PDB file of C-alpha atoms and ligand atoms in Angstrom:
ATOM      1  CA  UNK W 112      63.556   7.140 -27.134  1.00 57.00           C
ATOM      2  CA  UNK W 113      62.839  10.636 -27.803  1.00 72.00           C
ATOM      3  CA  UNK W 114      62.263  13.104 -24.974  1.00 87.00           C
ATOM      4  CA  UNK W 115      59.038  14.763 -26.311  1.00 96.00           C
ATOM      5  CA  UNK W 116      57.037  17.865 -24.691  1.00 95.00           C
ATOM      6  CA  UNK W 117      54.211  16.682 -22.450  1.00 96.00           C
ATOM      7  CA  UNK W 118      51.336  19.098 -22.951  1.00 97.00           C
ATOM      8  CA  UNK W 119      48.316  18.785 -21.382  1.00 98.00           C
ATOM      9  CA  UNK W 120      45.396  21.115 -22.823  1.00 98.00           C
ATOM     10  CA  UNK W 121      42.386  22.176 -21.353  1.00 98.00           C
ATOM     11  CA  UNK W 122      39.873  22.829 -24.428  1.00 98.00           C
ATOM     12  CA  UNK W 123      37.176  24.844 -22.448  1.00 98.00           C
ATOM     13  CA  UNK W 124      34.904  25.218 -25.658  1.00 98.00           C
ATOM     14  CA  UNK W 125      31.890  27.494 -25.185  1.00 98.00           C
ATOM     15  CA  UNK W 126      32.190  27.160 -21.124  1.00 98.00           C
ATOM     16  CA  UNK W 127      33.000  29.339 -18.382  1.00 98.00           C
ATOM     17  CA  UNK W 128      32.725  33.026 -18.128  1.00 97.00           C
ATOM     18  CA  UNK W 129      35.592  35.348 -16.560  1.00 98.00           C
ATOM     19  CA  UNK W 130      35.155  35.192 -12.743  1.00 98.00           C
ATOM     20  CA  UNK W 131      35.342  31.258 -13.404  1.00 98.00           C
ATOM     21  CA  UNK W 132      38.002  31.171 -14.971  1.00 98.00           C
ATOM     22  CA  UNK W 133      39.768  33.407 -12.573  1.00 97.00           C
ATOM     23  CA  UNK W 134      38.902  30.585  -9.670  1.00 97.00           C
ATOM     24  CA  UNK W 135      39.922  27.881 -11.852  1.00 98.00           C
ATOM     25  CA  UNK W 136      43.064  29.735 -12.629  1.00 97.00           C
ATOM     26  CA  UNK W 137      43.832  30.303  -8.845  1.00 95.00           C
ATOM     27  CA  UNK W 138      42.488  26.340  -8.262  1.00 96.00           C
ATOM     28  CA  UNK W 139      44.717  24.704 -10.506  1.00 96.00           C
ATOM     29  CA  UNK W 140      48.683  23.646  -9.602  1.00 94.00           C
ATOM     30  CA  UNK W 141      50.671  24.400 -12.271  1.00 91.00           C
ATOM     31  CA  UNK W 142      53.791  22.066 -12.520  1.00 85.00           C
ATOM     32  CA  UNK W 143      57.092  22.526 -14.126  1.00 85.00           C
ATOM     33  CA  UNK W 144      57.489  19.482 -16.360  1.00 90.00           C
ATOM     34  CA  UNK W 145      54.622  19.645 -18.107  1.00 95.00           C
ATOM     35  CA  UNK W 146      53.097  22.460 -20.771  1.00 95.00           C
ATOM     36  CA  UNK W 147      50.039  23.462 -19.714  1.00 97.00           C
ATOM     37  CA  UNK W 148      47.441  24.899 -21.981  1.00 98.00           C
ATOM     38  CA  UNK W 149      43.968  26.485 -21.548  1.00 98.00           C
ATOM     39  CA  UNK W 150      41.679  27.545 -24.523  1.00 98.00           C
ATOM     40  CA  UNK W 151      39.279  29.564 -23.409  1.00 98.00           C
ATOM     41  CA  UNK W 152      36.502  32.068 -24.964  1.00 98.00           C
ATOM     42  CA  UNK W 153      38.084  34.135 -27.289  1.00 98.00           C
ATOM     43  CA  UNK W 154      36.552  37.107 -24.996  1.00 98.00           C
ATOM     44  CA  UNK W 155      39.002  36.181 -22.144  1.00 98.00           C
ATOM     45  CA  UNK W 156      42.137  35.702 -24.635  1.00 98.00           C
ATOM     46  CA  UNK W 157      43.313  39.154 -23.644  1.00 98.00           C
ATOM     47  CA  UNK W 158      42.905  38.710 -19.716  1.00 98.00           C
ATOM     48  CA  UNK W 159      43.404  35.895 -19.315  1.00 98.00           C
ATOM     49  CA  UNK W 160      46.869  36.335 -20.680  1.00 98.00           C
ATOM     50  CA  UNK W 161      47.791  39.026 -18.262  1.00 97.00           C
ATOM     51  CA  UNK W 162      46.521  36.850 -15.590  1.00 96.00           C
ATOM     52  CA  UNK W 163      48.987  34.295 -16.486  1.00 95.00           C
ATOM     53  CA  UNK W 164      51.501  35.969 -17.168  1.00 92.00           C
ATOM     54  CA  UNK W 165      54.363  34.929 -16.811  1.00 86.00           C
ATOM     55  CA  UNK W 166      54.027  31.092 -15.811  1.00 87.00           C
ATOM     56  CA  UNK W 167      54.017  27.804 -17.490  1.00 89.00           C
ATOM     57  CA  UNK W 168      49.942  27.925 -18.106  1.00 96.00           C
ATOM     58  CA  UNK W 169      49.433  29.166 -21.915  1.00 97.00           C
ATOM     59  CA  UNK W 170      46.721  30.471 -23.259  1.00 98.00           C
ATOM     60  CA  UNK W 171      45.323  29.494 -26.467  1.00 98.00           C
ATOM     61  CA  UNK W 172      42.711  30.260 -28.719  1.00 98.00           C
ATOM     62  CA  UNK W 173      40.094  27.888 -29.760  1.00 98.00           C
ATOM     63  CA  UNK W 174      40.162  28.799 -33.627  1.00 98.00           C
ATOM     64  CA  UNK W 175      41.373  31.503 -35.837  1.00 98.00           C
ATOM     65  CA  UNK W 176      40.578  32.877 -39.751  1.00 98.00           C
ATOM     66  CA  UNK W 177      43.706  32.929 -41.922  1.00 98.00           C
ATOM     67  CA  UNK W 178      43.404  36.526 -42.843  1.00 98.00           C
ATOM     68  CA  UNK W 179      44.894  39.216 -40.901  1.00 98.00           C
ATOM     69  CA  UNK W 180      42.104  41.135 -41.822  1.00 98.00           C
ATOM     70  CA  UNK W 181      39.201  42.021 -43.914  1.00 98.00           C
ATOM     71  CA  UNK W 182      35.511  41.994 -44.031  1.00 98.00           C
ATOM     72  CA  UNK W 183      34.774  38.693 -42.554  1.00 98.00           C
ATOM     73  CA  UNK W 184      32.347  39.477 -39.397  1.00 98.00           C
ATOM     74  CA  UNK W 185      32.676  37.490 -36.119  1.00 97.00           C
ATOM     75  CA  UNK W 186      35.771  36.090 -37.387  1.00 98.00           C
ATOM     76  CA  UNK W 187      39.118  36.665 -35.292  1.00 98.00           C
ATOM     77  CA  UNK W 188      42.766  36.769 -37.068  1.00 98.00           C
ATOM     78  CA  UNK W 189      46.641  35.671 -36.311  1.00 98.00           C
ATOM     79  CA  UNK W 190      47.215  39.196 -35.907  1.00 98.00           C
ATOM     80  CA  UNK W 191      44.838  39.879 -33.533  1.00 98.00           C
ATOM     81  CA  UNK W 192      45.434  36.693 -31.556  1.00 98.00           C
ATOM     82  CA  UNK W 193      49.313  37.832 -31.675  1.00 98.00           C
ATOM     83  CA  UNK W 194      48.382  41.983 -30.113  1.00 98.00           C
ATOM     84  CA  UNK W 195      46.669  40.551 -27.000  1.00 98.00           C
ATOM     85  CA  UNK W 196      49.793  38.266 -26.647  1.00 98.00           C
ATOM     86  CA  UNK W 197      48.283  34.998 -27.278  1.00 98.00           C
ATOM     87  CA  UNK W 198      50.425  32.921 -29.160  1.00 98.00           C
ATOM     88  CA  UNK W 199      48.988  29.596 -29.409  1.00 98.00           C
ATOM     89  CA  UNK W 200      46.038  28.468 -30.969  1.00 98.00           C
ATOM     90  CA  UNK W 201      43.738  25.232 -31.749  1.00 98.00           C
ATOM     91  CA  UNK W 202      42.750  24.295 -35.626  1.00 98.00           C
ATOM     92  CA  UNK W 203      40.928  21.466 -36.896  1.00 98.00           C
ATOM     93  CA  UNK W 204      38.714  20.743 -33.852  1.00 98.00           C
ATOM     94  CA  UNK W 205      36.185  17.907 -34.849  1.00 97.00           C
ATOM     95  CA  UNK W 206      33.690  20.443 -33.948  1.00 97.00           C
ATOM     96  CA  UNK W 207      35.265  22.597 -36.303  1.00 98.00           C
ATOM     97  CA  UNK W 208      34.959  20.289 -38.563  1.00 97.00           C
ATOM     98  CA  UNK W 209      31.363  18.732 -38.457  1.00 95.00           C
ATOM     99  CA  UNK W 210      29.410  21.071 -36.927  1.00 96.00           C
ATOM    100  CA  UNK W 211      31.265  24.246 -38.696  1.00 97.00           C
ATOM    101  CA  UNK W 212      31.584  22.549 -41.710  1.00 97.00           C
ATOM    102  CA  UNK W 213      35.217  23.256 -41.972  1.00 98.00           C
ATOM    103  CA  UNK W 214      36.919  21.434 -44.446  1.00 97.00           C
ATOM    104  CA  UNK W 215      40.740  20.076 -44.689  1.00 97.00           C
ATOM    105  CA  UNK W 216      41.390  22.903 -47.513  1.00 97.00           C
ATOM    106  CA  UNK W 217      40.387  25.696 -44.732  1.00 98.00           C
ATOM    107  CA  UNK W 218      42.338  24.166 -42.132  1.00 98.00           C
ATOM    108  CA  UNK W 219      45.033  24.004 -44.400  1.00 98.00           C
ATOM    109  CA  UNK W 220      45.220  28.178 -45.045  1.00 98.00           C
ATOM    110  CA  UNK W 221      44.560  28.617 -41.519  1.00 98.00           C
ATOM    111  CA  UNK W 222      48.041  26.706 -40.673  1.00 98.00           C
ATOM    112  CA  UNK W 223      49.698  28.359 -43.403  1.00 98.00           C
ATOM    113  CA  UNK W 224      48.625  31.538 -42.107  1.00 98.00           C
ATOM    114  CA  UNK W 225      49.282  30.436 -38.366  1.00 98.00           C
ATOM    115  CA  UNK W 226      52.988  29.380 -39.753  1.00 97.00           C
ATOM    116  CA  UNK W 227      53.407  32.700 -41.102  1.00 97.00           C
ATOM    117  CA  UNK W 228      52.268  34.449 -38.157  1.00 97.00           C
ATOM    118  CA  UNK W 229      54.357  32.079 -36.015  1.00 96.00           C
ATOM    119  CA  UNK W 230      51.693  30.957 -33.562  1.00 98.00           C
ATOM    120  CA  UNK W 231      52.145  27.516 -32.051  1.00 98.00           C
ATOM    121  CA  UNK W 232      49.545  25.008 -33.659  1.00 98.00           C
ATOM    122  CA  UNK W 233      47.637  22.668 -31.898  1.00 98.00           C
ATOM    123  CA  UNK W 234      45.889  20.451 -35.150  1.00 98.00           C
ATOM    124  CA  UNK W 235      43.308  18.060 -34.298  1.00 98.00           C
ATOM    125  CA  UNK W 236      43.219  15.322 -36.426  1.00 98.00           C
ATOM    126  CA  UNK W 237      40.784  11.966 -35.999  1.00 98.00           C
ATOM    127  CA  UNK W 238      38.396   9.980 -37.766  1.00 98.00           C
ATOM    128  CA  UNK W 239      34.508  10.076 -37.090  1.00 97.00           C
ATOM    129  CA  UNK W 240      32.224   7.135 -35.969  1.00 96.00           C
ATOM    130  CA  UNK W 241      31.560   5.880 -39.477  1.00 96.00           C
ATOM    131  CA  UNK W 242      34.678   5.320 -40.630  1.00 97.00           C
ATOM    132  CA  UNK W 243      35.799   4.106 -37.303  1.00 97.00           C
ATOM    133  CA  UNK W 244      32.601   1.486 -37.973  1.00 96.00           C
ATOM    134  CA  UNK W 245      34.815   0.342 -41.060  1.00 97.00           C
ATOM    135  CA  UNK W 246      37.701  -0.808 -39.147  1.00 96.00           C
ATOM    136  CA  UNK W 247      41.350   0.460 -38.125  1.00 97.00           C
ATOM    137  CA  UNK W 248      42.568   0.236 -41.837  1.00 97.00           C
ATOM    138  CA  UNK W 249      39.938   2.885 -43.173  1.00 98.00           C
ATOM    139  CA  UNK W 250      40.037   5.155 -39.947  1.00 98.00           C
ATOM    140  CA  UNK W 251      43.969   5.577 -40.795  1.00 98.00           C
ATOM    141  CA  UNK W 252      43.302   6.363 -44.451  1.00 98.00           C
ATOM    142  CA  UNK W 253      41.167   8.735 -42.890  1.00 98.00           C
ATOM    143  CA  UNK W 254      43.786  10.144 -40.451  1.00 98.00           C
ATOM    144  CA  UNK W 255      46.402  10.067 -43.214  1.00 98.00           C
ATOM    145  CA  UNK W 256      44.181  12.082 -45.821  1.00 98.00           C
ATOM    146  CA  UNK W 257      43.725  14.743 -43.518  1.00 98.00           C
ATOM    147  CA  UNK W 258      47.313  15.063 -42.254  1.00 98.00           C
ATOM    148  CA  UNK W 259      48.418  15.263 -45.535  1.00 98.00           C
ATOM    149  CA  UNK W 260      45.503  17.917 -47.245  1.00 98.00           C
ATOM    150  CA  UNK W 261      45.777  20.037 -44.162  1.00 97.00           C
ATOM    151  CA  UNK W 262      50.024  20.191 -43.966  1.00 98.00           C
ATOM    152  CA  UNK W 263      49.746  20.681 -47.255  1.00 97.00           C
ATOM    153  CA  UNK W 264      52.959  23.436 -48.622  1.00 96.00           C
ATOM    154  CA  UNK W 265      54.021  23.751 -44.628  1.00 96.00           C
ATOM    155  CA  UNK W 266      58.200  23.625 -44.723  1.00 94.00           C
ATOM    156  CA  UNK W 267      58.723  22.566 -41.297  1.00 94.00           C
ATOM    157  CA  UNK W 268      56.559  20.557 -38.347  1.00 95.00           C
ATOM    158  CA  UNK W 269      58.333  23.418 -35.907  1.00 94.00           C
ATOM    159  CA  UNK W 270      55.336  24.491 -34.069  1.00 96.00           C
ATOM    160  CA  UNK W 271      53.233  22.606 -34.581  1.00 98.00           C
ATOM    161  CA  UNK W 272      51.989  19.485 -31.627  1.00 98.00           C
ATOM    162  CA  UNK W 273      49.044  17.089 -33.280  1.00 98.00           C
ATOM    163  CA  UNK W 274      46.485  16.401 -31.286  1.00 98.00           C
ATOM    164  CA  UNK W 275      44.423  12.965 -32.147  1.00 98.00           C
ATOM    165  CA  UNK W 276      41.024  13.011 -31.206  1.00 98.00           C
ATOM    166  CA  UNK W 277      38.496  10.326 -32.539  1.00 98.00           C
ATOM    167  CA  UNK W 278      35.510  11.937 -33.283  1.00 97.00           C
ATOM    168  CA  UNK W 279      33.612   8.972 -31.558  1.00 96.00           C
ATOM    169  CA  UNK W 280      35.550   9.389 -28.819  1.00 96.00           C
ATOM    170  CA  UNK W 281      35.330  13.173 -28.036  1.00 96.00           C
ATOM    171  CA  UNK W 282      32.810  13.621 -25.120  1.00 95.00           C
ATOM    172  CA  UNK W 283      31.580   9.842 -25.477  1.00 96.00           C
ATOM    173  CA  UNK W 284      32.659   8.528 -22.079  1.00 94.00           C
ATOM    174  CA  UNK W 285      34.744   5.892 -24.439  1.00 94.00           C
ATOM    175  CA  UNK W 286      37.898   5.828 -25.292  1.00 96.00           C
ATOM    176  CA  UNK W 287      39.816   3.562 -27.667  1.00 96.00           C
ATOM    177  CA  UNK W 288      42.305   0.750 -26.598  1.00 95.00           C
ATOM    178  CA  UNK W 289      45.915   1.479 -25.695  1.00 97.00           C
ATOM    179  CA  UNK W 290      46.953  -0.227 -28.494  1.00 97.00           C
ATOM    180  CA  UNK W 291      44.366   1.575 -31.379  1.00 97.00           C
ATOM    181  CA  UNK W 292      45.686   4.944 -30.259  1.00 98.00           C
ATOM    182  CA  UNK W 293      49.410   4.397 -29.735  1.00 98.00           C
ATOM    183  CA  UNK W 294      49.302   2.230 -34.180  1.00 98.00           C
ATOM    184  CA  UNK W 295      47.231   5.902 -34.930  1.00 98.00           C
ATOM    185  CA  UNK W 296      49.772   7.656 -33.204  1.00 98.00           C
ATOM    186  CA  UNK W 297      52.923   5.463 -34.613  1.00 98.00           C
ATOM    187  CA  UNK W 298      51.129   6.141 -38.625  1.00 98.00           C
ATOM    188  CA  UNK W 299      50.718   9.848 -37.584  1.00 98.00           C
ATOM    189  CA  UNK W 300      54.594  10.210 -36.990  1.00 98.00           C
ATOM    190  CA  UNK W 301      55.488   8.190 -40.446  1.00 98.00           C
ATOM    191  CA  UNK W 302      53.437  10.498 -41.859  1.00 98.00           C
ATOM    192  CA  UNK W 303      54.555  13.824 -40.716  1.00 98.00           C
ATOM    193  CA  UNK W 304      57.970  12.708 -41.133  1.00 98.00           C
ATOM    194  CA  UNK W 305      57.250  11.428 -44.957  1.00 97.00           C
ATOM    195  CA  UNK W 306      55.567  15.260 -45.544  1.00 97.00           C
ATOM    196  CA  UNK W 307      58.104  17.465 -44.251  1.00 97.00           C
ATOM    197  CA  UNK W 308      60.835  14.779 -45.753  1.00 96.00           C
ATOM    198  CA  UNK W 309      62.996  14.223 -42.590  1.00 95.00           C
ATOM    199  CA  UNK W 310      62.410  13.010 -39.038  1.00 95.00           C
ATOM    200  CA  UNK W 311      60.240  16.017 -37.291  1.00 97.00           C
ATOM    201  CA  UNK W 312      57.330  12.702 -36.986  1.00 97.00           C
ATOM    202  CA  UNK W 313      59.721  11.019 -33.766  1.00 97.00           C
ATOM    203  CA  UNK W 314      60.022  14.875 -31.922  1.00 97.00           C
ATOM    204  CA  UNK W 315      56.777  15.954 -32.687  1.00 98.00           C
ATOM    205  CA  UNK W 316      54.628  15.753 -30.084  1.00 98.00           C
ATOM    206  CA  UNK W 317      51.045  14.015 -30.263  1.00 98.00           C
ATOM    207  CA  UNK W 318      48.353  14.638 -27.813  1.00 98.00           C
ATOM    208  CA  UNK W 319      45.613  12.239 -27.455  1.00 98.00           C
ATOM    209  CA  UNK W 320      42.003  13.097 -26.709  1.00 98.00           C
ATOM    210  CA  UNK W 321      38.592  12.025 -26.352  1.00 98.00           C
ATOM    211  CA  UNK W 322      37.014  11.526 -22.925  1.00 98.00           C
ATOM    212  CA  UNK W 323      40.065  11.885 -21.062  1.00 98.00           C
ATOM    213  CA  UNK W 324      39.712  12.134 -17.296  1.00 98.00           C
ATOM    214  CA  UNK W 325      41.831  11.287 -14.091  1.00 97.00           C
ATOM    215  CA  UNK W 326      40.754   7.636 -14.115  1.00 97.00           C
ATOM    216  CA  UNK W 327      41.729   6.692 -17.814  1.00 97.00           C
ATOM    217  CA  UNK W 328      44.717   8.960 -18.166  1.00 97.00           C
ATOM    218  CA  UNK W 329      47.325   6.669 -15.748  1.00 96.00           C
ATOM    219  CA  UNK W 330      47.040   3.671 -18.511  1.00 96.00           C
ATOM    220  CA  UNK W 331      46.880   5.865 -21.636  1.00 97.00           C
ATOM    221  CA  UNK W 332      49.831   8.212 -20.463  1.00 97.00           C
ATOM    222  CA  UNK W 333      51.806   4.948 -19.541  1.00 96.00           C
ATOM    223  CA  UNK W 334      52.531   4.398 -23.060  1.00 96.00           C
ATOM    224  CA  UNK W 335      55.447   6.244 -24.602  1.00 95.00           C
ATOM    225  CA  UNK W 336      53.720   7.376 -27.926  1.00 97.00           C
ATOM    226  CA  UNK W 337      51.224   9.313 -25.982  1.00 98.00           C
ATOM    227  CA  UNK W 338      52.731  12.848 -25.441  1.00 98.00           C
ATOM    228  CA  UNK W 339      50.176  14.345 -23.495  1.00 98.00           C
ATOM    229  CA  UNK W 340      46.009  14.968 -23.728  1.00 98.00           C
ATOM    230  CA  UNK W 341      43.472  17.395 -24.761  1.00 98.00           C
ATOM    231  CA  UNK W 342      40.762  17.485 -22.763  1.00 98.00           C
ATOM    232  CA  UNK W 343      37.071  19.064 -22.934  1.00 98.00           C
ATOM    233  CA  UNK W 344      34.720  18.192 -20.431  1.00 98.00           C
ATOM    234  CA  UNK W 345      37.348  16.888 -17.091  1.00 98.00           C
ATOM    235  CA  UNK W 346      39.104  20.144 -18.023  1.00 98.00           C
ATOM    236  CA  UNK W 347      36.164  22.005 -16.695  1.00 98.00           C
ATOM    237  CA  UNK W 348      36.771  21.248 -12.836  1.00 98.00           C
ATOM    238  CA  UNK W 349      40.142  22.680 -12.119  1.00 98.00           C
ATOM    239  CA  UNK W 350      39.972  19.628  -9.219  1.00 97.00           C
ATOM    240  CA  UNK W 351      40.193  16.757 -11.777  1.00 98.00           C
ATOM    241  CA  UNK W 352      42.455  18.782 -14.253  1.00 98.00           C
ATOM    242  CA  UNK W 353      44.913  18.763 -10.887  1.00 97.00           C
ATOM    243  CA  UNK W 354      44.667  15.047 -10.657  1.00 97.00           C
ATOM    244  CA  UNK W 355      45.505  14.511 -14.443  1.00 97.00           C
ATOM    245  CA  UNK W 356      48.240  16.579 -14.252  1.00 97.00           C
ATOM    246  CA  UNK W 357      48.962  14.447 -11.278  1.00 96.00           C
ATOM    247  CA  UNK W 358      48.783  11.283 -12.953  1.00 94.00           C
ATOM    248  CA  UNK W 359      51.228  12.692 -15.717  1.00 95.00           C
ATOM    249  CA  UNK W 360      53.814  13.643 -13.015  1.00 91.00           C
ATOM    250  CA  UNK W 361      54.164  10.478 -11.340  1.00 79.00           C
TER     251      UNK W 361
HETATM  252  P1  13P U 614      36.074  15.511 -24.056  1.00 93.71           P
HETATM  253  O1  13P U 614      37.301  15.425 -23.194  1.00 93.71           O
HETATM  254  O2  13P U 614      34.926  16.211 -23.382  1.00 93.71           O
HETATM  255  O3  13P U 614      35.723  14.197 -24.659  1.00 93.71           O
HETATM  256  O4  13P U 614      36.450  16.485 -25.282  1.00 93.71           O
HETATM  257  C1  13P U 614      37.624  16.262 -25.948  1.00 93.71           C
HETATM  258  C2  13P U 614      37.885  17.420 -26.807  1.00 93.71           C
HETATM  259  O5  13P U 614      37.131  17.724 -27.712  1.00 93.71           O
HETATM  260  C3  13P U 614      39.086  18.237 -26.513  1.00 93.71           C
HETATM  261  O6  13P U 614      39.381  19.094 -27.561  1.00 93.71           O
END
């Protein structure tokens, strides 16, 4: 079997402010094994970086626009992400995508940019309740589609860690069977591996998330084709992000 990355990511959204962070920063135990991630405000990008620094908790940014620059206001770029030394950012959130309105096309030019600007991409990828409704068949056409539309003229997988979130699943209190996530995450790795024409779908690492917390994560992390979580709300209280990262030690 392969020996993947473990990441676990803490996907903060539009929580915490600076001292906050700073407590949950001094709160939370920080092991070896395991890559851990925070995406905080991009306000605290630049901070919190030098308050990391150097250690095995990354920061990464929550989004990014695929220009380096231009007239786009409130919009942040690779380059700017890259001259406060963040190196690491998350594209294709299902908020992104239904409450933003962001579509597979934009996520596509945002990894293409990200590629060129050799940031480490975390893409969310996951089907909403509706398909889900239709059965597992439909939600991996689903999953499929938007692999392929948003890898889209990428050369290699290097950098890049999928994250699959169901959008029914993301702060829900539910998660999906064992056995649902580890077939989504099996048909994600034949599919990265059929796009980039070569085996990057078995190294890859694939992140699974929706309503993760230190309960649920033992059973899901038990199976070998999870690689790790992103978590939202549990990720909040540095306490419980301890005890997953617990859980993912053991
Ligand atoms: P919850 O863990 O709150 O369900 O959120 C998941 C998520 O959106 C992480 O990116």
């Amino acid at each position: 079997m392969m020996n993947r990355t473990k990441y676990l990511i803490g996907n903060w959204k539009m929580h915490k402010n600076f001292s906050e962070a700073e407590t949950w920063i001094e709160t939370v135990e920080i092991p070896s094994s395991i890559e851990i991630m925070i995406a905080p405000s991009f306000l605290y990008l630049y901070s919190l970086v030098r308050l990391t620094r150097p250690s095995n908790l990354h920061i990464a940014a929550q989004n990014m626009h695929y220009e380096d620059e231009g007239a786009f206001t409130g919009e942040v770029s690779p380059r700017m992400l890259l001259d406060v030394g963040c190196h690491n950012v998350i594209l294709g959130h299902s908020e992104r995508r239904h409450t933003f309105g962001e579509s597979d096309q934009l996520i596509n030019k945002k990894i293409c940019s990200a590629a060129e600007s050799e940031l480490f991409v975390t893409l969310c990828v996951g089907e909403p309740e509706l398909v889900h409704n239709n059965g597992k068949d439909k939600a991996m056409e689903y999953v499929e589609k938007q692999l392929r539309a948003s890898l889209q003229g990428l050369t290699s997988a290097l950098r890049i860690t999928i994250a699959y979130e169901p959008v029914w699943a993301v702060g829900s209190g539910t998660t999906p069977n064992i056995d649902y996530i580890a077939d989504m995450h099996r048909l994600i790795r034949r599919v990265v591996s059929s796009i980039f024409n070569d085996n990057s779908g078995e190294s890859i690492s694939i992140l699974y998330g929706g309503s993760v917390n230190s309960v649920n994560a033992q059973n899901l992390f038990a199976d070998s084709e999870i690689d790790g979580f992103i978590v939202g709300g549990a990720s909040l209280d540095a306490m419980e992000f301890n005890k997953i990262l617990e859980v993912m030690e053991e």
